[in-house]
mmCIF file of C-alpha atoms in Angstrom:
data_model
loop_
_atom_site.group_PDB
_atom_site.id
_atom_site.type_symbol
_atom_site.label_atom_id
_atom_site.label_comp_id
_atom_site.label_asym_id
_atom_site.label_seq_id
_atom_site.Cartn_x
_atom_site.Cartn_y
_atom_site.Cartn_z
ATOM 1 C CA UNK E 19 11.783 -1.264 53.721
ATOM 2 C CA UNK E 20 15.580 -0.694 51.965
ATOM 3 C CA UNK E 21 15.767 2.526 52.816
ATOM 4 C CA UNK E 22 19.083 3.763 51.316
ATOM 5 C CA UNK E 23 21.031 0.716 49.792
ATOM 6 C CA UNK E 24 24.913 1.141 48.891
ATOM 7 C CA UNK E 25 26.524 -1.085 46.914
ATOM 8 C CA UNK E 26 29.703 -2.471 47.238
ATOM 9 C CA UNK E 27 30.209 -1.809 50.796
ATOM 10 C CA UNK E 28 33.900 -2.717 51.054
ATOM 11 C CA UNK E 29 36.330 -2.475 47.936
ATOM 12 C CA UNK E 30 39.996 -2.149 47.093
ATOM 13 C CA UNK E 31 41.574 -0.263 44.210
ATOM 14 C CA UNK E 32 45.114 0.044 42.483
ATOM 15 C CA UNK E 33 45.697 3.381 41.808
ATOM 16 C CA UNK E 34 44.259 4.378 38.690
ATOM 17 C CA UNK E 35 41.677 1.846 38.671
ATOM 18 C CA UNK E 36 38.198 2.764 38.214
ATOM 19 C CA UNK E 37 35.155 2.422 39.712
ATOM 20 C CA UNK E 38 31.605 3.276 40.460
ATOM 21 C CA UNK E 39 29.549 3.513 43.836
ATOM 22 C CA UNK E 40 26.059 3.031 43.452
ATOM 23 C CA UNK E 41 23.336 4.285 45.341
ATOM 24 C CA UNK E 42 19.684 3.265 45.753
ATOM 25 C CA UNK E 43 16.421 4.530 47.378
ATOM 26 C CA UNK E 44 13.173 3.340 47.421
ATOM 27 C CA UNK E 45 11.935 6.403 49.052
ATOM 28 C CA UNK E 46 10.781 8.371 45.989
ATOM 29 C CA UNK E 47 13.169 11.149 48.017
ATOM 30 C CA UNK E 48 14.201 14.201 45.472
ATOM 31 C CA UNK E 49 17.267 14.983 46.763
ATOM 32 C CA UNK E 50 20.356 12.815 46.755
ATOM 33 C CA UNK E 51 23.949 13.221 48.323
ATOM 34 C CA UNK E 52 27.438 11.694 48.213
ATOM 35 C CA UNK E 53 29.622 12.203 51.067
ATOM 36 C CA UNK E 54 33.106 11.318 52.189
ATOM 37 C CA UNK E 55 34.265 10.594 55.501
ATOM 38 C CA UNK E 56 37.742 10.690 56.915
ATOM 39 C CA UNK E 57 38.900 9.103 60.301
ATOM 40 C CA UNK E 58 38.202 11.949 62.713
ATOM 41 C CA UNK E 59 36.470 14.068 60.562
ATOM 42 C CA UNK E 60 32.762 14.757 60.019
ATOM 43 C CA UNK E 61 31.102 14.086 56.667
ATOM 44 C CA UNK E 62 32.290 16.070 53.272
ATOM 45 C CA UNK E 63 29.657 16.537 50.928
ATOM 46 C CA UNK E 64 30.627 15.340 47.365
ATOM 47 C CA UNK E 65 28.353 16.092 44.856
ATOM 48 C CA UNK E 66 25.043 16.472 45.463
ATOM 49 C CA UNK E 67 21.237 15.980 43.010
ATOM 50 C CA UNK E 68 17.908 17.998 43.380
ATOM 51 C CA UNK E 69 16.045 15.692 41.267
ATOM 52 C CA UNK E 70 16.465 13.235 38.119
ATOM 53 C CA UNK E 71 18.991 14.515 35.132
ATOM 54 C CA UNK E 72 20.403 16.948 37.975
ATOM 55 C CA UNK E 73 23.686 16.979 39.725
ATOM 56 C CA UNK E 74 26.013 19.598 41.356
ATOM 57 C CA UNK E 75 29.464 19.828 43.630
ATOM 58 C CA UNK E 76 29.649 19.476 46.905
ATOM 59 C CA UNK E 77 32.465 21.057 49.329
ATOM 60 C CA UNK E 78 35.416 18.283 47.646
ATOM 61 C CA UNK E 79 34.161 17.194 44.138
ATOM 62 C CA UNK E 80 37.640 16.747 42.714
ATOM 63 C CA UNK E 81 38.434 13.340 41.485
ATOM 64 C CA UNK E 82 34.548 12.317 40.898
ATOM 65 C CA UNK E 83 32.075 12.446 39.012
ATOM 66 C CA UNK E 84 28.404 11.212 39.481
ATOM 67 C CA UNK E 85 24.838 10.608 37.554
ATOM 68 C CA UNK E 86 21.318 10.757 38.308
ATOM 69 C CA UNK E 87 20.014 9.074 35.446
ATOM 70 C CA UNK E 88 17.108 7.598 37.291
ATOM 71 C CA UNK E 89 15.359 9.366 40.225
ATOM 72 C CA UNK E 90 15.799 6.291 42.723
ATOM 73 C CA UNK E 91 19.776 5.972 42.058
ATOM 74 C CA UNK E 92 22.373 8.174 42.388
ATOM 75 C CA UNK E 93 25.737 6.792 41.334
ATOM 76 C CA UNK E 94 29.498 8.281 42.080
ATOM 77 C CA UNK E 95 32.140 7.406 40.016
ATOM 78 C CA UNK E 96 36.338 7.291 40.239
ATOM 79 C CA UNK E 97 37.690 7.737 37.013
ATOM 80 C CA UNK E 98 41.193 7.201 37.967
ATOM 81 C CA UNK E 99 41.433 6.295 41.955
ATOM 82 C CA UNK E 100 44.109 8.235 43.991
ATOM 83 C CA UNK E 101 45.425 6.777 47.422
ATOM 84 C CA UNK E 102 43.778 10.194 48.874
ATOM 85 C CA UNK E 103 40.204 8.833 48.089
ATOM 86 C CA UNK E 104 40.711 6.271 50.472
ATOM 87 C CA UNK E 105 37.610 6.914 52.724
ATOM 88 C CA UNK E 106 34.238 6.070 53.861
ATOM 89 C CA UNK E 107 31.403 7.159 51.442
ATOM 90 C CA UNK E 108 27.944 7.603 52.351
ATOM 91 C CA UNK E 109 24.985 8.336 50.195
ATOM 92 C CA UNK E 110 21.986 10.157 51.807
ATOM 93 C CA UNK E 111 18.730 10.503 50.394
ATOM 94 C CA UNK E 112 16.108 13.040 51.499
ATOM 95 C CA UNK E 113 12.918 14.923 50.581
ATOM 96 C CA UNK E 114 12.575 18.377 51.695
ATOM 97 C CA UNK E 115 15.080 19.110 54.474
ATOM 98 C CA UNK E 116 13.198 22.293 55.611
ATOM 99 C CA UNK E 117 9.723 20.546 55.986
ATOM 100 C CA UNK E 118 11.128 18.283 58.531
ATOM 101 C CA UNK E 119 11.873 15.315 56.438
ATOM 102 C CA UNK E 120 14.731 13.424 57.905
ATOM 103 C CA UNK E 121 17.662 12.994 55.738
ATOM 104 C CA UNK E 122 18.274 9.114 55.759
ATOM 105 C CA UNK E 123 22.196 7.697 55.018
ATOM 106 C CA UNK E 124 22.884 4.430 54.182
ATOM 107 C CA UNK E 125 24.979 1.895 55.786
ATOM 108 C CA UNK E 126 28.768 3.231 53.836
ATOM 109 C CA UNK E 127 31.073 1.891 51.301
ATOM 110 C CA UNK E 128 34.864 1.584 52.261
ATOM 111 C CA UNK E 129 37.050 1.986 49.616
ATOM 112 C CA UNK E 130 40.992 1.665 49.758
ATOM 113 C CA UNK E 131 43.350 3.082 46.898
ATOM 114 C CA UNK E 132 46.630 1.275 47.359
ATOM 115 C CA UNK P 10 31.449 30.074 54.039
ATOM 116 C CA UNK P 11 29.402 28.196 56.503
ATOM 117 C CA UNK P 12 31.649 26.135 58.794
ATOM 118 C CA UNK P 13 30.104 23.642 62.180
ATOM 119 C CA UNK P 14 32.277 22.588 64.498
ATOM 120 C CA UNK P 15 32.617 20.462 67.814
ATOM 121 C CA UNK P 16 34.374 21.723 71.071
ATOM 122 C CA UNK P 17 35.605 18.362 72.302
ATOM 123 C CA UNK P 18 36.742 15.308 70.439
ATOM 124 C CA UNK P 19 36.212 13.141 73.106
ATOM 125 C CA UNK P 20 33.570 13.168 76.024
ATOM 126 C CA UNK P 21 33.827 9.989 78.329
ATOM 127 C CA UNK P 22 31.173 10.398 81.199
ATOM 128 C CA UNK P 23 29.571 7.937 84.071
ATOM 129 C CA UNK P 24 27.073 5.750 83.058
ATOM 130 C CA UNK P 25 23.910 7.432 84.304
ATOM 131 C CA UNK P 26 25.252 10.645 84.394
ATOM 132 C CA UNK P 27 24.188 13.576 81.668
ATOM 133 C CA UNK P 28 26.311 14.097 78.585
ATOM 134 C CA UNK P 29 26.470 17.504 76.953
ATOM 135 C CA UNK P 30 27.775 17.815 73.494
ATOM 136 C CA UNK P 31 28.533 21.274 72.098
ATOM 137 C CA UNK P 32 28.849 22.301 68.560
ATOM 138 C CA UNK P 33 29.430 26.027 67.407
ATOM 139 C CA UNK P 34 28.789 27.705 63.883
ATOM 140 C CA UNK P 35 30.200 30.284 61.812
ATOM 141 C CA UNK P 36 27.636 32.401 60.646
ATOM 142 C CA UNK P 37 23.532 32.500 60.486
ATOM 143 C CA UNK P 38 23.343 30.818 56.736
ATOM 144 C CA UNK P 39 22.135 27.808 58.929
ATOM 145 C CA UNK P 40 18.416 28.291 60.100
ATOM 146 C CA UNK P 41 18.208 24.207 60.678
ATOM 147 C CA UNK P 42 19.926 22.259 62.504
ATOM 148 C CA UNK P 43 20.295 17.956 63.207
ATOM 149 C CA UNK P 44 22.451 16.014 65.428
ATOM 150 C CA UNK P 45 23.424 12.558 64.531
ATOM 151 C CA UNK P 46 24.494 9.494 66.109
ATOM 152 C CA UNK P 47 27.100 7.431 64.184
ATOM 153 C CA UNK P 48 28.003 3.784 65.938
ATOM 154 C CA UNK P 49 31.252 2.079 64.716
ATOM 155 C CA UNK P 50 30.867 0.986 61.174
ATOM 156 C CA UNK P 51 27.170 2.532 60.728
ATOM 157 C CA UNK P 52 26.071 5.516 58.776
ATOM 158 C CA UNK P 53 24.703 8.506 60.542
ATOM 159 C CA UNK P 54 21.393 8.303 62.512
ATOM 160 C CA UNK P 55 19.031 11.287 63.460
ATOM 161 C CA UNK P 56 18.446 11.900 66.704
ATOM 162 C CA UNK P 57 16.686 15.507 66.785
ATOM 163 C CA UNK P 58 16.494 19.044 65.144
ATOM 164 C CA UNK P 59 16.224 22.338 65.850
ATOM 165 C CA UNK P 60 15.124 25.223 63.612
ATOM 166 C CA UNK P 61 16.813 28.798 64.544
ATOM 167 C CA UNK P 62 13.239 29.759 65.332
ATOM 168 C CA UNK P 63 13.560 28.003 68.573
ATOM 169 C CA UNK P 64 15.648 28.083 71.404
ATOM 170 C CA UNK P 65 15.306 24.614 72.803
ATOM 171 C CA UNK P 66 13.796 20.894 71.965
ATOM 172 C CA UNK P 67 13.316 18.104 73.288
ATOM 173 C CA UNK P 68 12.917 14.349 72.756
ATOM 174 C CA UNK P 69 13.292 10.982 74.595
ATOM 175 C CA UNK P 70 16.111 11.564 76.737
ATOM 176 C CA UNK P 71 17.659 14.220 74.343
ATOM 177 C CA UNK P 72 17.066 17.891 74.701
ATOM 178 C CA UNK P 73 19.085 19.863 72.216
ATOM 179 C CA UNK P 74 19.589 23.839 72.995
ATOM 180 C CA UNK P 75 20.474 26.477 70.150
ATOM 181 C CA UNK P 76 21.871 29.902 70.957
ATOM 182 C CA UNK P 77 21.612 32.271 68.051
ATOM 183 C CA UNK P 78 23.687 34.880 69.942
ATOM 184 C CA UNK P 79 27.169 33.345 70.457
ATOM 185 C CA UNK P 80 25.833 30.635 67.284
ATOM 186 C CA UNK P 81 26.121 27.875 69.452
ATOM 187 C CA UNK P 82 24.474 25.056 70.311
ATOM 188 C CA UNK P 83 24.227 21.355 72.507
ATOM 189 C CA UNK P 84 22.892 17.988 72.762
ATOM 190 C CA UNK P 85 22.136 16.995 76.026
ATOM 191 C CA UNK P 86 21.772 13.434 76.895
ATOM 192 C CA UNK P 87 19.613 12.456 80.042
ATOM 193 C CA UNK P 88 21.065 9.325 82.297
ATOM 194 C CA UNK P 89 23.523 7.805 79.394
ATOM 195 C CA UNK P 90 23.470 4.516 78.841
ATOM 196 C CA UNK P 91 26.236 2.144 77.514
ATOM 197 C CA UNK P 92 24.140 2.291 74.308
ATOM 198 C CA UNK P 93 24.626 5.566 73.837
ATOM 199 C CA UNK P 94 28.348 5.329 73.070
ATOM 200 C CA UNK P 95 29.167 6.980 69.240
ATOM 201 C CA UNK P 96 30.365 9.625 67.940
ATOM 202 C CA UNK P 97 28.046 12.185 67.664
ATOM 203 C CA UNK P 98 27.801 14.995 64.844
ATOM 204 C CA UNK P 99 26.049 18.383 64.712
ATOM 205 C CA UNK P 100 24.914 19.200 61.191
ATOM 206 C CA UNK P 101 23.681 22.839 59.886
ATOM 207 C CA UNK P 102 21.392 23.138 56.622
ATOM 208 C CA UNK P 103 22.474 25.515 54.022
ATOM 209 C CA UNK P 104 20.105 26.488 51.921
ATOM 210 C CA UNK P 105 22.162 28.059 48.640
ATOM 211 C CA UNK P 106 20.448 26.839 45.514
ATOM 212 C CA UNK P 107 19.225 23.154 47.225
ATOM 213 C CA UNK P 108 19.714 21.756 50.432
ATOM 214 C CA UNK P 109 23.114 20.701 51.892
ATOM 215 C CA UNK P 110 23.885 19.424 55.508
ATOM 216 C CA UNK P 111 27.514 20.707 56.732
ATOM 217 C CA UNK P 112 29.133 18.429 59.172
ATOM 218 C CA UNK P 113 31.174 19.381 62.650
ATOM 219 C CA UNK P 114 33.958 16.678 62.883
ATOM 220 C CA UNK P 115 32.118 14.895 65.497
ATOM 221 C CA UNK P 116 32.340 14.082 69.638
ATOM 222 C CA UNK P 117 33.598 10.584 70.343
ATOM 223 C CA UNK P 118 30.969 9.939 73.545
ATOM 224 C CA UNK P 119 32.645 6.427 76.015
ATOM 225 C CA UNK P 120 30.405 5.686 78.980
ATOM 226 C CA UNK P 121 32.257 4.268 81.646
ATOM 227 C CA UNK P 122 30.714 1.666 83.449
#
């Protein structure tokens, strides 16, 4: 069982370079999330999907953009990287929340801007 | 907006002892809430919930308490183990159009040998 699969997990960037997280789940969960986390700081949601074709911001969307083309991958992209997007990301996956489904993460992708 | 937040960055405790983490939370847009375990270089891990129906839960070794009143609530850890050193995050569900978990900036929990 994959669970929640990010892929690359560690990755450097110039600045201005771009790039594109992707994130898989075999879960058949609706709802997908991007987060960002910063040393000594909890997560920062992204953006965020309620189902396939959907996508909306999270609390810091500036600086990314992301698709939900297919319902099992939900993929966040850096047009132009900025040394303050150096961070942890984390996708989560999740049916619904309120039912008692768990939210699962997966394993996070370091990225440095240099 | 909704805001969760930790009390202490840091918590280093006996092993065997009981760890309590706090968390607090700005208003009552939250009726759900999970704490997770993160371990160095890992994503976050559930450990239990709590919906703001309740008042306390428990689990193995974990009870987590929720005070609607002051908006507050704690994980309690029963006889802490060397394995249980993480960093430890309270998260509170908004509901506002779809689902979204809002973080505290997490506890750093050492056991001391």
């Amino acid at each position: 069982n994959a669970g929640v699969t990010q892929t690359p997990k560690f990755r450097v960037l110039k600045t201005g370079q771009s790039m594109t997280l992707l994130c898989a789940q075999d879960m058949n969960h609706e709802y997908m999330y991007w987060y960002r986390q910063d040393p000594g700081m909890g997560l920062r949601l992204i953006h965020y999907s309620v189902g396939e074709g959907t996508t909306a911001k999270g609390e810091v969307p500036d600086g990314y953009n992301v698709s939900r083309l297919k319902k099992q991958n939900f993929l966040l992209g850096l047009e132009s990287a900025a040394p303050s997007q150096t961070s942890v990301y984390f996708c989560a996956s999740s049916y619904n929340i309120l039912s008692g489904n768990t939210i699962y993460f997966g394993e996070g992708s370091w990225l440095t801007v240099v | 907006g909704e805001s969760v937040g930790l009390h202490l960055p840091t918590l280093s405790v006996q092993e065997g002892d009981n760890s309590i983490i706090n968390c607090a939370y700005s208003n009552s847009a939250s009726d759900y809430f999970i704490w997770y375990k993160q371990e160095s270089g890992k994503g976050p891990q559930f450990i239990i919930d709590i919906r703001s129906n309740m008042d306390k839960r428990q689990g193995q070794r974990v009870t987590v308490l929720l005070n609607k009143t002051v908006k507050h609530l704690s994980l309690q850890i029963a006889a802490t183990q060397p394995g249980d050193s993480a960093v430890y995050f309270c998260a509170g569900v908004i509901i506002q159009g779809a689902q979204k978990l809002v973080f505290g900036q997490g506890t750093r929990l050492t056991i001391n040998p």
